[in-house]
């Protein structure tokens, strides 16, 4: 008579984020917040691009280079894949991963937790797990400094001229990019089937120590299955506000959406739904320009 172990799926970020919310974002300091746009978006910065034609369908403050928080983890995942390190190699969460940003983040991924590189990548992408992302960087040849160098080299290779990377998690406000650069990052990540799959898992169960833990996707649109999303990443630190990038199919059109500096937990997702509804009502908008 074995009792089934309870699967914990509590969110441990709430307290840390409540304190973070009180600090102004870079976009707010630049006066980009509260600017009105035709779609009444709550994000300070937005860019909607047709993936096939590279036509800009909608933009708002789209030339601003700003902190991107955990969207950084898309670049982290590209560098991990480029290194061709074995997916099945075990990674152990180290004290360095736990202490990288003391007080800035809470996590159920405890020191000493063991997981494969693949599982660490899944947690980093779908659940935005910072300790897993840091461990991926630490387990790179040459450690974190070499990893960050590789992130910046990859950005240059992708033509991300307004971007700079400082750590694998995105917790540093020195991870900066522009919406146009982020469309290039989304495109590069989209080329990898594993990253498409990992970033769009609604939830994922993993043993941490002796307990099975359930991690959920940070993007409620993925969990709700009410949009055809092929790749996505959310982000949040106070300097960046709430962020979201994703590739989605809307009325047969393949679009990349970038939303930066949204206030509150839900508006960036509501903005994505607004864009979807706008395209459904107006399937052939006049392109503003081509990237």
XYZ file of C-alpha atoms in Angstrom:
291
model
C 0.000 0.000 0.000
C 2.264 2.778 -1.246
C 0.956 6.250 -0.730
C 1.353 8.346 -3.857
C 3.774 11.163 -3.164
C 2.305 14.630 -3.452
C 3.575 16.599 -6.404
C 4.405 20.141 -5.348
C 3.553 22.844 -7.843
C 3.571 25.898 -5.626
C 4.953 29.098 -7.042
C 7.831 30.406 -4.927
C 8.454 33.609 -6.853
C 5.622 35.717 -5.473
C 7.415 37.329 -2.498
C 10.621 38.082 -4.379
C 8.611 39.612 -7.235
C 6.446 41.739 -4.939
C 9.574 43.498 -3.678
C 10.912 43.843 -7.226
C 7.699 45.476 -8.524
C 8.372 48.587 -6.427
C 11.464 49.572 -8.427
C 10.982 51.542 -11.662
C 11.916 49.861 -14.948
C 14.412 51.306 -17.414
C 11.579 51.915 -19.913
C 9.620 53.850 -17.271
C 12.699 55.957 -16.512
C 13.025 56.659 -20.265
C 9.432 57.908 -20.363
C 8.181 55.052 -22.558
C 5.465 53.899 -20.194
C 1.854 54.885 -20.755
C 2.318 55.894 -24.400
C -0.918 55.232 -26.270
C -1.031 53.050 -29.387
C -3.743 51.918 -31.809
C -4.103 48.484 -30.200
C -4.194 49.886 -26.667
C -1.354 47.610 -25.582
C -0.182 47.702 -21.981
C 3.441 46.897 -22.897
C 5.694 49.955 -23.274
C 7.503 48.366 -26.221
C 6.128 46.054 -28.909
C 7.105 44.689 -32.308
C 5.053 42.330 -34.484
C 6.828 40.901 -37.524
C 5.811 38.461 -40.267
C 8.396 35.657 -40.018
C 8.286 34.821 -43.724
C 8.350 38.308 -45.285
C 10.153 40.174 -42.434
C 7.480 42.870 -42.712
C 6.779 44.910 -39.587
C 3.010 44.723 -39.017
C 2.946 46.769 -35.812
C 5.473 48.577 -33.639
C 5.603 50.708 -30.519
C 8.828 52.276 -29.188
C 10.544 49.460 -31.074
C 14.012 51.051 -31.319
C 14.610 51.049 -27.557
C 17.377 48.793 -26.221
C 16.275 47.591 -22.782
C 16.925 44.878 -20.184
C 15.303 41.630 -21.332
C 15.332 39.557 -18.106
C 14.809 35.824 -18.720
C 14.382 36.171 -22.481
C 18.172 35.901 -22.063
C 17.647 32.149 -21.563
C 16.940 31.749 -25.292
C 20.530 32.844 -25.930
C 21.686 30.575 -23.091
C 20.005 27.627 -24.791
C 21.569 28.456 -28.191
C 25.065 28.535 -26.671
C 24.433 25.186 -24.938
C 23.315 23.628 -28.234
C 26.241 25.151 -30.159
C 28.667 23.491 -27.719
C 27.181 20.069 -28.568
C 27.595 18.921 -24.974
C 25.795 15.626 -24.221
C 22.112 16.079 -23.324
C 22.229 13.057 -21.023
C 25.223 14.259 -18.991
C 24.287 14.792 -15.321
C 24.480 18.302 -13.893
C 24.506 18.920 -10.138
C 23.130 22.190 -8.763
C 26.042 23.790 -6.941
C 26.216 26.390 -4.184
C 27.389 28.879 -6.849
C 24.094 28.395 -8.734
C 22.085 28.989 -5.552
C 24.136 32.015 -4.445
C 24.512 33.692 -7.853
C 21.814 36.272 -7.039
C 21.101 36.044 -3.295
C 17.686 37.383 -2.341
C 16.749 38.026 -5.975
C 15.138 34.704 -6.714
C 13.510 31.771 -4.962
C 13.580 28.235 -6.270
C 12.591 24.650 -5.526
C 15.743 23.499 -7.335
C 17.892 22.964 -4.258
C 21.637 22.695 -3.880
C 22.763 19.149 -4.659
C 19.819 18.475 -6.993
C 20.869 16.278 -9.924
C 19.428 16.430 -13.422
C 20.579 15.841 -16.972
C 21.646 18.768 -19.136
C 18.454 18.240 -21.159
C 16.265 18.549 -18.064
C 18.111 21.659 -16.920
C 17.451 23.164 -20.360
C 13.753 22.260 -20.181
C 13.392 23.877 -16.732
C 15.296 26.985 -17.868
C 13.097 27.478 -20.937
C 9.598 26.482 -19.858
C 9.707 27.361 -16.167
C 12.418 30.051 -16.372
C 14.397 28.240 -13.668
C 17.394 30.447 -12.838
C 19.507 27.905 -10.979
C 19.198 25.441 -13.871
C 20.235 28.177 -16.335
C 23.215 29.176 -14.172
C 24.278 25.533 -13.861
C 24.185 25.179 -17.657
C 26.584 28.116 -17.946
C 28.816 26.874 -15.140
C 29.104 23.440 -16.770
C 30.290 24.960 -20.053
C 34.010 24.583 -20.939
C 35.674 27.564 -19.230
C 32.698 28.161 -16.922
C 30.532 31.294 -16.700
C 33.091 33.799 -18.140
C 33.605 31.677 -21.270
C 29.845 31.107 -21.507
C 29.064 34.836 -21.416
C 31.758 35.435 -24.062
C 30.064 32.794 -26.221
C 26.664 34.476 -25.698
C 28.035 37.803 -26.959
C 29.862 36.138 -29.854
C 26.609 34.427 -30.868
C 24.766 37.754 -30.682
C 27.314 39.287 -33.071
C 26.989 36.293 -35.389
C 23.202 36.745 -35.478
C 23.565 40.465 -36.248
C 22.153 41.510 -32.876
C 23.915 44.881 -32.910
C 22.016 46.411 -29.957
C 22.439 43.460 -27.613
C 24.757 42.663 -24.733
C 24.753 39.626 -22.457
C 26.149 39.477 -18.931
C 24.940 36.197 -17.415
C 23.011 33.036 -18.388
C 19.893 33.719 -16.296
C 18.797 37.239 -17.238
C 18.721 38.314 -13.590
C 21.349 40.958 -14.365
C 19.933 44.173 -15.842
C 23.071 44.236 -18.038
C 21.399 41.698 -20.357
C 20.091 44.192 -22.897
C 18.513 43.924 -26.339
C 16.151 45.673 -28.755
C 12.906 44.282 -30.193
C 14.486 43.982 -33.663
C 17.411 42.023 -32.214
C 14.991 39.815 -30.295
C 13.223 38.827 -33.532
C 16.641 37.541 -34.684
C 17.076 35.624 -31.420
C 13.599 34.074 -31.723
C 14.331 33.109 -35.330
C 17.642 31.453 -34.375
C 16.028 29.530 -31.497
C 13.070 28.520 -33.681
C 15.438 26.594 -35.966
C 15.944 24.013 -33.200
C 13.156 21.473 -32.682
C 14.304 20.837 -29.099
C 13.953 24.516 -28.162
C 10.509 24.724 -29.755
C 9.417 21.668 -27.784
C 11.055 22.597 -24.472
C 9.747 26.176 -24.412
C 6.153 25.123 -25.136
C 5.715 22.267 -22.636
C 2.719 23.234 -20.431
C 4.324 21.559 -17.388
C 7.103 19.164 -16.444
C 7.672 16.797 -13.531
C 11.158 16.119 -12.175
C 12.587 14.459 -9.075
C 14.369 16.969 -6.834
C 16.012 14.930 -4.094
C 13.394 12.360 -3.062
C 10.372 14.402 -4.039
C 8.684 14.758 -7.389
C 8.188 18.425 -8.231
C 5.860 19.780 -10.881
C 7.054 22.874 -12.742
C 4.631 24.837 -14.884
C 5.195 26.980 -17.959
C 5.556 30.675 -17.108
C 3.419 31.528 -20.166
C -0.272 31.102 -19.411
C -1.106 31.174 -23.143
C 0.840 27.914 -23.503
C -0.955 26.357 -20.529
C -4.353 27.476 -21.862
C -3.617 26.153 -25.388
C -5.605 29.025 -26.874
C -2.924 30.101 -29.338
C -0.807 28.148 -31.817
C 2.586 28.930 -30.231
C 5.739 27.379 -31.694
C 8.350 28.965 -29.410
C 8.156 31.372 -26.493
C 9.981 32.880 -23.536
C 8.828 35.119 -20.725
C 10.981 37.373 -18.565
C 10.788 39.526 -15.478
C 13.050 41.664 -13.337
C 12.141 45.135 -12.104
C 14.550 46.803 -14.551
C 12.848 45.066 -17.488
C 9.220 44.925 -16.413
C 7.257 41.909 -17.660
C 8.487 40.673 -21.046
C 7.372 38.137 -23.626
C 8.647 36.940 -26.996
C 7.013 34.271 -29.098
C 6.422 32.796 -32.504
C 2.774 32.015 -33.238
C 0.493 31.186 -36.151
C -2.413 33.617 -36.479
C -4.939 33.180 -39.336
C -2.302 31.204 -41.230
C 0.290 33.935 -40.803
C 3.578 33.103 -39.101
C 4.367 35.994 -36.738
C 6.967 36.887 -34.138
C 5.697 38.984 -31.229
C 7.898 40.965 -28.854
C 6.489 42.723 -25.784
C 8.767 44.516 -23.295
C 8.063 46.382 -20.056
C 4.515 45.365 -19.295
C 3.186 46.167 -15.811
C 1.500 43.412 -13.779
C 1.474 39.680 -14.478
C -1.278 39.340 -17.090
C -1.084 42.354 -19.476
C 1.721 40.981 -21.716
C -0.407 37.884 -22.382
C -3.489 40.053 -22.907
C -1.412 42.115 -25.368
C -0.618 38.952 -27.350
C -4.330 38.120 -27.447
C -5.088 41.704 -28.601
C -2.594 41.321 -31.440
C -4.122 37.971 -32.391
C -7.631 39.472 -32.424
C -6.399 42.452 -34.461
C -4.865 40.136 -37.078
C -8.001 37.985 -37.131
C -10.092 41.085 -37.827
C -7.494 42.581 -40.188
C -5.577 39.654 -41.791
C -3.626 41.787 -44.292
C -2.460 44.913 -42.456
C -0.394 47.406 -44.432
C 3.258 46.658 -43.571
C 5.055 49.567 -41.890
C 8.515 48.580 -43.135
C 10.699 45.559 -43.714
C 13.430 44.367 -41.359
